[in-house]
Amino acid sequence: MMRATDQQSGQPLAEISRRALALRDDVIAHWMALARREVRGASHLPAPILADTLPAFYDSIARTLAPGCPRLLATEGNNAAEQHGGERARMTHYGPEQVIHEYQLFRDAIYEVTGAAGLSFDLYQRAHIEAAIDIAQRRAIGEFSTIHEELRRKLAATLSHDMLSPLATIVSGAELIGLATDVTAARRTSRKILENGQRLGHMIAQLLDALTVAGMDRLPLDPAPFDIRLLVRAVCEEFSAQHVRIEIEGGSVHGWWDFVQLQRALENLVRNAAKYGDGDAVTIRSAETHGRLLLSVHNTGNPIATDRFEHIFAYLHRENVLPVAGYGIGLPFVKSVAEGHGGSIVVDSSGPAGTTFLIDIPLDCRLAAGGRDPGD
């Protein structure tokens, strides 16, 4: 990580820096071996994710070992430590103690590898290394904590938002029972109220986990085999009680997915389609192609401008250009569900054709969920 000011100094690298840089790969390899053995949760991380920004940080340390370097410390003028902490928050199940442990082992790896190679540091250089690692550790932990808090806040907000759907069904069902004259219909509605009450209870439990359990920054997948048509019909029943007209196209598609998460994602898409459409029917389509599920929701009405496609998936972004405010939480959740299943969410919108959101995911999401290879 050489900055322009380093290159423009006109001074060749000091001998200590050249020798330290030559040992970079050995230091990182030794550090990775230590981390896999001693840091909880590191043993199964792929090498690129485990290494992260530490090779660049080591380069910065090596280049600033000699007096007279334009930078006093390796942490000056770069955000390698913050990026390391941020990626650990997003890409691993680490807690703060694991991040701290990594930096402690990084210090050990530097001294052990350089010492074995006959490279010794004077008091100034050791103080330089210690200070750089201490500062990087504090910055990484700060960013790690910030990212975790943001992720937990988003998850809590998303769960609270999605509670509106079963709550609306419960309220509508209670009203129907109050008007019912047929015992059979009343019992059918009662069962629907019970089912949605149980869903609401499950969401509240997840919300409490998100707010209280350390490291709960995303909902884990719970894959199970089912026919996507069953999920589509369940969603249609929910919205029929809310007087949303839905048309279903496509047949059965069998696969391994998380029923609860996919149901909530589809509910969000249908809710948005009804809110932003022109009052015509919402269409849900399901199809299978090349080992993937294509699950889409379509509505007619005002299109979404192409330059807004990325923005609508941003957390709490709202499309105020449309008659009805919204989008803020639902679409980011749909995106996270699609990506969590190993796929993606695609939007296609134009005036004549209407707007379609397409969930494109593998038929078997167990690999994305961290399970064994289905082919084993």
Tab-separated table of C-alpha atoms in Angstrom:
chain	number	residue	atom	x	y	z
A	1	MET	CA	0.000	0.000	0.000
A	2	MET	CA	2.478	2.671	-1.200
A	3	ARG	CA	1.011	6.148	-1.369
A	4	ALA	CA	1.961	8.765	-3.932
A	5	THR	CA	3.863	10.697	-1.254
A	6	ASP	CA	6.021	7.623	-0.625
A	7	GLN	CA	6.888	7.340	-4.300
A	8	GLN	CA	7.582	11.030	-4.743
A	9	SER	CA	10.011	11.210	-1.823
A	10	GLY	CA	12.796	10.242	-4.212
A	11	GLN	CA	14.408	8.086	-1.531
A	12	PRO	CA	15.028	4.375	-2.103
A	13	LEU	CA	13.600	1.954	0.430
A	14	ALA	CA	15.774	1.422	3.458
A	15	GLU	CA	17.409	-1.984	3.873
A	16	ILE	CA	15.143	-2.834	6.809
A	17	SER	CA	12.045	-2.152	4.691
A	18	ARG	CA	13.298	-4.188	1.730
A	19	ARG	CA	14.064	-7.174	3.931
A	20	ALA	CA	10.730	-6.925	5.721
A	21	LEU	CA	8.815	-6.683	2.442
A	22	ALA	CA	10.597	-9.768	1.134
A	23	LEU	CA	9.141	-11.721	4.080
A	24	ARG	CA	5.573	-10.532	3.569
A	25	ASP	CA	4.186	-13.750	2.102
A	26	ASP	CA	5.864	-15.853	4.799
A	27	VAL	CA	4.437	-13.636	7.545
A	28	ILE	CA	0.918	-13.795	6.117
A	29	ALA	CA	1.107	-17.561	5.607
A	30	HIS	CA	2.290	-18.055	9.193
A	31	TRP	CA	-0.376	-15.706	10.495
A	32	MET	CA	-3.105	-17.554	8.590
A	33	ALA	CA	-1.927	-20.868	10.049
A	34	LEU	CA	-2.003	-19.373	13.558
A	35	ALA	CA	-5.446	-17.839	12.978
A	36	ARG	CA	-6.951	-21.058	11.632
A	37	ARG	CA	-5.629	-22.927	14.658
A	38	GLU	CA	-6.395	-20.423	17.406
A	39	VAL	CA	-9.137	-17.981	16.328
A	40	ARG	CA	-12.632	-19.335	16.800
A	41	GLY	CA	-14.495	-19.348	13.481
A	42	ALA	CA	-11.409	-18.848	11.292
A	43	SER	CA	-10.641	-22.469	10.441
A	44	HIS	CA	-13.158	-22.742	7.584
A	45	LEU	CA	-12.790	-19.261	6.074
A	46	PRO	CA	-11.541	-19.218	2.461
A	47	ALA	CA	-7.989	-17.872	2.196
A	48	PRO	CA	-8.918	-14.593	0.432
A	49	ILE	CA	-11.501	-13.757	3.099
A	50	LEU	CA	-9.178	-14.705	5.951
A	51	ALA	CA	-6.251	-12.674	4.589
A	52	ASP	CA	-8.464	-9.645	3.906
A	53	THR	CA	-6.496	-6.348	4.094
A	54	LEU	CA	-3.664	-7.618	6.312
A	55	PRO	CA	-1.133	-8.090	3.463
A	56	ALA	CA	-1.586	-4.429	2.515
A	57	PHE	CA	-1.305	-3.430	6.173
A	58	TYR	CA	1.924	-5.414	6.492
A	59	ASP	CA	3.328	-3.615	3.437
A	60	SER	CA	2.549	-0.296	5.099
A	61	ILE	CA	4.319	-1.383	8.274
A	62	ALA	CA	7.390	-2.527	6.363
A	63	ARG	CA	7.665	0.667	4.308
A	64	THR	CA	7.466	2.907	7.359
A	65	LEU	CA	10.040	1.107	9.514
A	66	ALA	CA	12.914	3.458	8.668
A	67	PRO	CA	13.165	7.008	10.076
A	68	GLY	CA	12.461	9.676	7.472
A	69	CYS	CA	9.529	7.890	5.811
A	70	PRO	CA	6.851	10.417	4.711
A	71	ARG	CA	4.387	8.574	6.935
A	72	LEU	CA	5.076	8.311	10.633
A	73	LEU	CA	2.852	5.256	11.092
A	74	ALA	CA	1.517	2.508	8.846
A	75	THR	CA	-2.047	3.508	9.745
A	76	GLU	CA	-1.595	7.084	8.528
A	77	GLY	CA	-3.466	8.057	5.367
A	78	ASN	CA	-5.293	4.761	4.740
A	79	ASN	CA	-8.353	2.887	5.964
A	80	ALA	CA	-7.055	-0.694	5.752
A	81	ALA	CA	-7.901	-1.338	9.411
A	82	GLU	CA	-11.456	-0.016	9.077
A	83	GLN	CA	-11.981	-2.144	5.988
A	84	HIS	CA	-10.707	-5.214	7.829
A	85	GLY	CA	-13.142	-4.630	10.691
A	86	GLY	CA	-16.006	-3.936	8.315
A	87	GLU	CA	-15.412	-7.092	6.287
A	88	ARG	CA	-15.145	-9.177	9.440
A	89	ALA	CA	-18.566	-7.846	10.492
A	90	ARG	CA	-20.159	-8.560	7.104
A	91	MET	CA	-18.393	-11.755	6.025
A	92	THR	CA	-17.863	-13.746	9.227
A	93	HIS	CA	-19.561	-14.713	12.473
A	94	TYR	CA	-16.754	-13.181	14.509
A	95	GLY	CA	-17.236	-11.291	17.735
A	96	PRO	CA	-14.955	-8.408	18.797
A	97	GLU	CA	-12.673	-10.810	20.665
A	98	GLN	CA	-11.874	-12.687	17.448
A	99	VAL	CA	-10.848	-9.466	15.699
A	100	ILE	CA	-8.584	-8.543	18.626
A	101	HIS	CA	-7.134	-12.052	18.677
A	102	GLU	CA	-6.277	-11.788	14.976
A	103	TYR	CA	-4.217	-8.654	15.508
A	104	GLN	CA	-2.437	-10.207	18.483
A	105	LEU	CA	-1.489	-13.200	16.343
A	106	PHE	CA	-0.490	-10.860	13.512
A	107	ARG	CA	2.030	-9.200	15.845
A	108	ASP	CA	3.322	-12.644	16.883
A	109	ALA	CA	3.633	-13.753	13.257
A	110	ILE	CA	5.702	-10.681	12.341
A	111	TYR	CA	8.192	-11.236	15.148
A	112	GLU	CA	8.402	-15.013	14.720
A	113	VAL	CA	8.955	-15.008	10.938
A	114	THR	CA	11.334	-12.044	10.845
A	115	GLY	CA	13.266	-13.406	13.823
A	116	ALA	CA	13.667	-16.795	12.190
A	117	ALA	CA	14.981	-15.033	9.075
A	118	GLY	CA	17.590	-13.141	11.101
A	119	LEU	CA	15.859	-9.773	10.796
A	120	SER	CA	15.947	-7.875	14.081
A	121	PHE	CA	14.251	-4.610	14.979
A	122	ASP	CA	15.637	-1.859	17.168
A	123	LEU	CA	13.594	-0.144	19.886
A	124	TYR	CA	12.264	2.489	17.467
A	125	GLN	CA	11.123	-0.101	14.957
A	126	ARG	CA	9.474	-2.330	17.569
A	127	ALA	CA	7.662	0.676	19.019
A	128	HIS	CA	6.561	1.573	15.487
A	129	ILE	CA	5.149	-1.917	14.876
A	130	GLU	CA	3.409	-2.035	18.252
A	131	ALA	CA	1.830	1.410	17.803
A	132	ALA	CA	0.624	0.632	14.263
A	133	ILE	CA	-0.998	-2.652	15.327
A	134	ASP	CA	-2.606	-1.079	18.416
A	135	ILE	CA	-4.101	1.758	16.345
A	136	ALA	CA	-5.265	-0.625	13.602
A	137	GLN	CA	-6.863	-2.860	16.207
A	138	ARG	CA	-8.833	0.038	17.721
A	139	ARG	CA	-9.967	1.258	14.311
A	140	ALA	CA	-10.986	-2.231	13.170
A	141	ILE	CA	-13.006	-2.832	16.336
A	142	GLY	CA	-14.667	0.573	15.963
A	143	GLU	CA	-15.776	-0.168	12.405
A	144	PHE	CA	-16.726	-3.737	13.324
A	145	SER	CA	-19.020	-2.475	16.084
A	146	THR	CA	-20.539	0.210	13.849
A	147	ILE	CA	-21.317	-2.258	11.053
A	148	HIS	CA	-22.776	-4.807	13.468
A	149	GLU	CA	-25.026	-2.213	15.070
A	150	GLU	CA	-26.199	-1.046	11.647
A	151	LEU	CA	-26.921	-4.604	10.515
A	152	ARG	CA	-28.819	-5.392	13.715
A	153	ARG	CA	-30.827	-2.176	13.378
A	154	LYS	CA	-31.714	-2.996	9.773
A	155	LEU	CA	-32.740	-6.530	10.676
A	156	ALA	CA	-34.899	-5.321	13.555
A	157	ALA	CA	-36.550	-2.700	11.353
A	158	THR	CA	-37.186	-5.252	8.589
A	159	LEU	CA	-38.795	-7.724	10.978
A	160	SER	CA	-40.974	-4.992	12.488
A	161	HIS	CA	-42.037	-3.914	8.996
A	162	ASP	CA	-42.939	-7.450	7.936
A	163	MET	CA	-45.092	-7.986	11.022
A	164	LEU	CA	-47.688	-5.765	9.344
A	165	SER	CA	-48.702	-8.549	6.944
A	166	PRO	CA	-49.798	-11.214	9.494
A	167	LEU	CA	-51.226	-8.462	11.692
A	168	ALA	CA	-53.409	-7.231	8.817
A	169	THR	CA	-54.666	-10.773	8.233
A	170	ILE	CA	-55.472	-11.183	11.928
A	171	VAL	CA	-57.431	-7.916	11.994
A	172	SER	CA	-59.321	-8.760	8.796
A	173	GLY	CA	-60.068	-12.248	10.078
A	174	ALA	CA	-61.427	-10.920	13.358
A	175	GLU	CA	-63.728	-8.584	11.419
A	176	LEU	CA	-64.938	-11.462	9.236
A	177	ILE	CA	-65.707	-13.648	12.246
A	178	GLY	CA	-67.739	-10.810	13.710
A	179	LEU	CA	-69.854	-10.746	10.544
A	180	ALA	CA	-69.960	-14.511	9.894
A	181	THR	CA	-73.235	-16.404	9.978
A	182	ASP	CA	-71.724	-19.702	8.826
A	183	VAL	CA	-69.901	-21.713	11.497
A	184	THR	CA	-67.717	-23.481	8.915
A	185	ALA	CA	-66.522	-20.179	7.442
A	186	ALA	CA	-65.904	-18.800	10.922
A	187	ARG	CA	-63.767	-21.813	11.829
A	188	ARG	CA	-61.787	-21.477	8.602
A	189	THR	CA	-61.117	-17.837	9.379
A	190	SER	CA	-60.223	-18.732	12.950
A	191	ARG	CA	-57.562	-21.158	11.718
A	192	LYS	CA	-56.136	-18.400	9.527
A	193	ILE	CA	-55.971	-16.076	12.528
A	194	LEU	CA	-54.196	-18.768	14.535
A	195	GLU	CA	-51.653	-19.421	11.768
A	196	ASN	CA	-50.828	-15.740	11.406
A	197	GLY	CA	-50.672	-15.296	15.166
A	198	GLN	CA	-48.056	-18.045	15.245
A	199	ARG	CA	-46.140	-16.358	12.401
A	200	LEU	CA	-46.247	-13.093	14.301
A	201	GLY	CA	-44.924	-14.819	17.406
A	202	HIS	CA	-42.049	-16.304	15.394
A	203	MET	CA	-41.155	-12.865	14.017
A	204	ILE	CA	-41.199	-11.352	17.502
A	205	ALA	CA	-38.805	-14.082	18.669
A	206	GLN	CA	-36.486	-13.262	15.762
A	207	LEU	CA	-36.733	-9.573	16.604
A	208	LEU	CA	-35.728	-10.237	20.197
A	209	ASP	CA	-32.777	-12.309	18.958
A	210	ALA	CA	-31.707	-9.504	16.634
A	211	LEU	CA	-31.757	-7.019	19.486
A	212	THR	CA	-30.193	-9.163	22.188
A	213	VAL	CA	-28.060	-11.959	20.726
A	214	ALA	CA	-24.464	-11.053	19.941
A	215	GLY	CA	-23.589	-11.511	16.294
A	216	MET	CA	-27.218	-11.775	15.167
A	217	ASP	CA	-26.852	-9.550	12.114
A	218	ARG	CA	-28.657	-11.741	9.598
A	219	LEU	CA	-31.314	-14.434	9.657
A	220	PRO	CA	-29.917	-17.923	9.051
A	221	LEU	CA	-31.393	-20.008	6.247
A	222	ASP	CA	-33.434	-23.057	7.181
A	223	PRO	CA	-33.776	-24.942	3.865
A	224	ALA	CA	-36.508	-27.530	3.395
A	225	PRO	CA	-37.985	-29.244	0.310
A	226	PHE	CA	-41.320	-27.920	-0.954
A	227	ASP	CA	-43.259	-26.925	-4.053
A	228	ILE	CA	-43.086	-23.188	-4.719
A	229	ARG	CA	-46.738	-23.263	-5.785
A	230	LEU	CA	-47.719	-23.998	-2.165
A	231	LEU	CA	-45.906	-20.846	-1.044
A	232	VAL	CA	-47.490	-18.774	-3.821
A	233	ARG	CA	-50.971	-19.962	-2.865
A	234	ALA	CA	-50.318	-19.151	0.811
A	235	VAL	CA	-49.337	-15.595	-0.132
A	236	CYS	CA	-52.387	-15.230	-2.357
A	237	GLU	CA	-54.664	-16.288	0.495
A	238	GLU	CA	-53.094	-13.681	2.773
A	239	PHE	CA	-53.669	-10.855	0.313
A	240	SER	CA	-57.130	-11.972	-0.776
A	241	ALA	CA	-58.275	-11.128	2.755
A	242	GLN	CA	-56.837	-7.640	2.135
A	243	HIS	CA	-58.784	-7.376	-1.165
A	244	VAL	CA	-55.693	-7.518	-3.396
A	245	ARG	CA	-56.448	-9.221	-6.721
A	246	ILE	CA	-53.705	-11.668	-7.706
A	247	GLU	CA	-53.293	-13.842	-10.786
A	248	ILE	CA	-51.024	-16.910	-10.712
A	249	GLU	CA	-49.085	-18.154	-13.732
A	250	GLY	CA	-46.781	-21.161	-13.913
A	251	GLY	CA	-46.874	-24.604	-12.411
A	252	SER	CA	-45.135	-26.567	-9.720
A	253	VAL	CA	-41.423	-26.076	-9.083
A	254	HIS	CA	-39.797	-28.245	-6.436
A	255	GLY	CA	-36.652	-27.219	-4.592
A	256	TRP	CA	-34.864	-26.592	-1.306
A	257	TRP	CA	-35.459	-23.093	0.090
A	258	ASP	CA	-36.257	-21.296	3.325
A	259	PHE	CA	-40.067	-21.199	3.260
A	260	VAL	CA	-40.464	-18.428	5.864
A	261	GLN	CA	-37.908	-16.040	4.350
A	262	LEU	CA	-39.078	-16.628	0.777
A	263	GLN	CA	-42.704	-16.126	1.833
A	264	ARG	CA	-41.847	-12.804	3.468
A	265	ALA	CA	-39.897	-11.734	0.385
A	266	LEU	CA	-42.818	-12.556	-1.901
A	267	GLU	CA	-45.233	-10.751	0.427
A	268	ASN	CA	-43.076	-7.633	0.223
A	269	LEU	CA	-43.067	-7.739	-3.566
A	270	VAL	CA	-46.848	-8.238	-3.748
A	271	ARG	CA	-47.430	-5.444	-1.238
A	272	ASN	CA	-45.307	-3.049	-3.303
A	273	ALA	CA	-46.949	-4.169	-6.554
A	274	ALA	CA	-50.400	-3.431	-5.129
A	275	LYS	CA	-49.272	-0.105	-3.686
A	276	TYR	CA	-47.485	1.215	-6.786
A	277	GLY	CA	-49.674	-0.383	-9.458
A	278	ASP	CA	-52.609	1.193	-11.225
A	279	GLY	CA	-55.231	-0.937	-9.493
A	280	ASP	CA	-55.105	-3.790	-11.983
A	281	ALA	CA	-54.305	-7.358	-10.925
A	282	VAL	CA	-50.872	-8.325	-9.586
A	283	THR	CA	-49.361	-11.334	-11.358
A	284	ILE	CA	-47.130	-13.928	-9.684
A	285	ARG	CA	-45.217	-16.197	-12.041
A	286	SER	CA	-43.071	-19.220	-11.215
A	287	ALA	CA	-40.871	-21.182	-13.597
A	288	GLU	CA	-37.852	-23.465	-13.591
A	289	THR	CA	-34.877	-23.180	-15.930
A	290	HIS	CA	-31.352	-24.591	-15.870
A	291	GLY	CA	-31.578	-25.624	-12.229
A	292	ARG	CA	-32.929	-22.269	-11.071
A	293	LEU	CA	-36.246	-20.930	-9.823
A	294	LEU	CA	-37.618	-17.806	-11.495
A	295	LEU	CA	-40.221	-16.260	-9.195
A	296	SER	CA	-41.591	-12.904	-10.331
A	297	VAL	CA	-44.193	-10.334	-9.331
A	298	HIS	CA	-45.613	-8.010	-11.997
A	299	ASN	CA	-47.834	-4.939	-11.886
A	300	THR	CA	-48.950	-2.368	-14.436
A	301	GLY	CA	-48.739	1.359	-13.875
A	302	ASN	CA	-46.060	4.030	-13.555
A	303	PRO	CA	-42.596	2.633	-14.376
A	304	ILE	CA	-39.467	3.003	-12.246
A	305	ALA	CA	-36.787	5.091	-13.951
A	306	THR	CA	-33.692	3.086	-14.888
A	307	ASP	CA	-31.404	5.372	-12.877
A	308	ARG	CA	-33.424	4.518	-9.739
A	309	PHE	CA	-32.918	0.758	-9.972
A	310	GLU	CA	-29.952	0.651	-7.587
A	311	HIS	CA	-31.436	3.195	-5.169
A	312	ILE	CA	-34.652	1.296	-4.512
A	313	PHE	CA	-32.666	-1.556	-2.965
A	314	ALA	CA	-30.949	0.799	-0.523
A	315	TYR	CA	-32.077	0.581	3.086
A	316	LEU	CA	-34.798	3.148	3.949
A	317	HIS	CA	-34.692	4.696	0.454
A	318	ARG	CA	-38.089	6.002	-0.610
A	319	GLU	CA	-39.295	6.743	-4.110
A	320	ASN	CA	-40.959	10.075	-3.448
A	321	VAL	CA	-41.365	10.646	-7.174
A	322	LEU	CA	-44.256	8.196	-7.073
A	323	PRO	CA	-47.712	8.990	-5.711
A	324	VAL	CA	-47.302	6.716	-2.682
A	325	ALA	CA	-44.278	6.761	-0.386
A	326	GLY	CA	-42.708	3.401	0.338
A	327	TYR	CA	-40.042	0.834	-0.621
A	328	GLY	CA	-37.909	1.814	2.402
A	329	ILE	CA	-37.380	-1.608	4.027
A	330	GLY	CA	-39.106	-4.274	1.930
A	331	LEU	CA	-36.917	-4.339	-1.172
A	332	PRO	CA	-33.587	-4.443	0.692
A	333	PHE	CA	-34.937	-7.450	2.568
A	334	VAL	CA	-36.015	-9.128	-0.696
A	335	LYS	CA	-32.508	-8.516	-2.072
A	336	SER	CA	-30.892	-10.041	1.021
A	337	VAL	CA	-33.171	-13.110	0.816
A	338	ALA	CA	-32.355	-13.655	-2.864
A	339	GLU	CA	-28.627	-13.266	-2.257
A	340	GLY	CA	-28.803	-15.428	0.854
A	341	HIS	CA	-30.280	-18.195	-1.298
A	342	GLY	CA	-27.343	-17.889	-3.705
A	343	GLY	CA	-29.197	-15.817	-6.303
A	344	SER	CA	-30.272	-12.287	-7.089
A	345	ILE	CA	-33.209	-9.922	-7.564
A	346	VAL	CA	-33.778	-8.327	-10.990
A	347	VAL	CA	-36.064	-5.396	-11.826
A	348	ASP	CA	-37.554	-4.678	-15.264
A	349	SER	CA	-39.777	-1.620	-15.635
A	350	SER	CA	-41.227	0.370	-18.521
A	351	GLY	CA	-44.433	2.235	-19.274
A	352	PRO	CA	-45.925	-0.224	-21.775
A	353	ALA	CA	-44.785	-3.433	-20.060
A	354	GLY	CA	-45.244	-2.477	-16.407
A	355	THR	CA	-42.896	-3.426	-13.582
A	356	THR	CA	-41.545	-6.880	-12.777
A	357	PHE	CA	-39.361	-7.935	-9.867
A	358	LEU	CA	-37.732	-11.312	-10.448
A	359	ILE	CA	-36.215	-13.519	-7.738
A	360	ASP	CA	-33.682	-15.744	-9.528
A	361	ILE	CA	-32.267	-18.424	-7.201
A	362	PRO	CA	-30.929	-21.998	-7.431
A	363	LEU	CA	-33.369	-24.853	-6.964
A	364	ASP	CA	-31.216	-26.014	-4.049
A	365	CYS	CA	-29.964	-23.327	-1.687
A	366	ARG	CA	-28.294	-25.683	0.780
A	367	LEU	CA	-24.819	-24.753	-0.424
A	368	ALA	CA	-25.600	-21.080	0.120
A	369	ALA	CA	-26.885	-21.975	3.585
A	370	GLY	CA	-23.558	-23.549	4.463
A	371	GLY	CA	-24.707	-27.134	4.286
A	372	ARG	CA	-22.994	-30.025	2.582
A	373	ASP	CA	-22.883	-30.392	-1.167
A	374	PRO	CA	-26.256	-31.841	-2.267
A	375	GLY	CA	-24.401	-34.106	-4.665
A	376	ASP	CA	-22.426	-35.775	-1.885
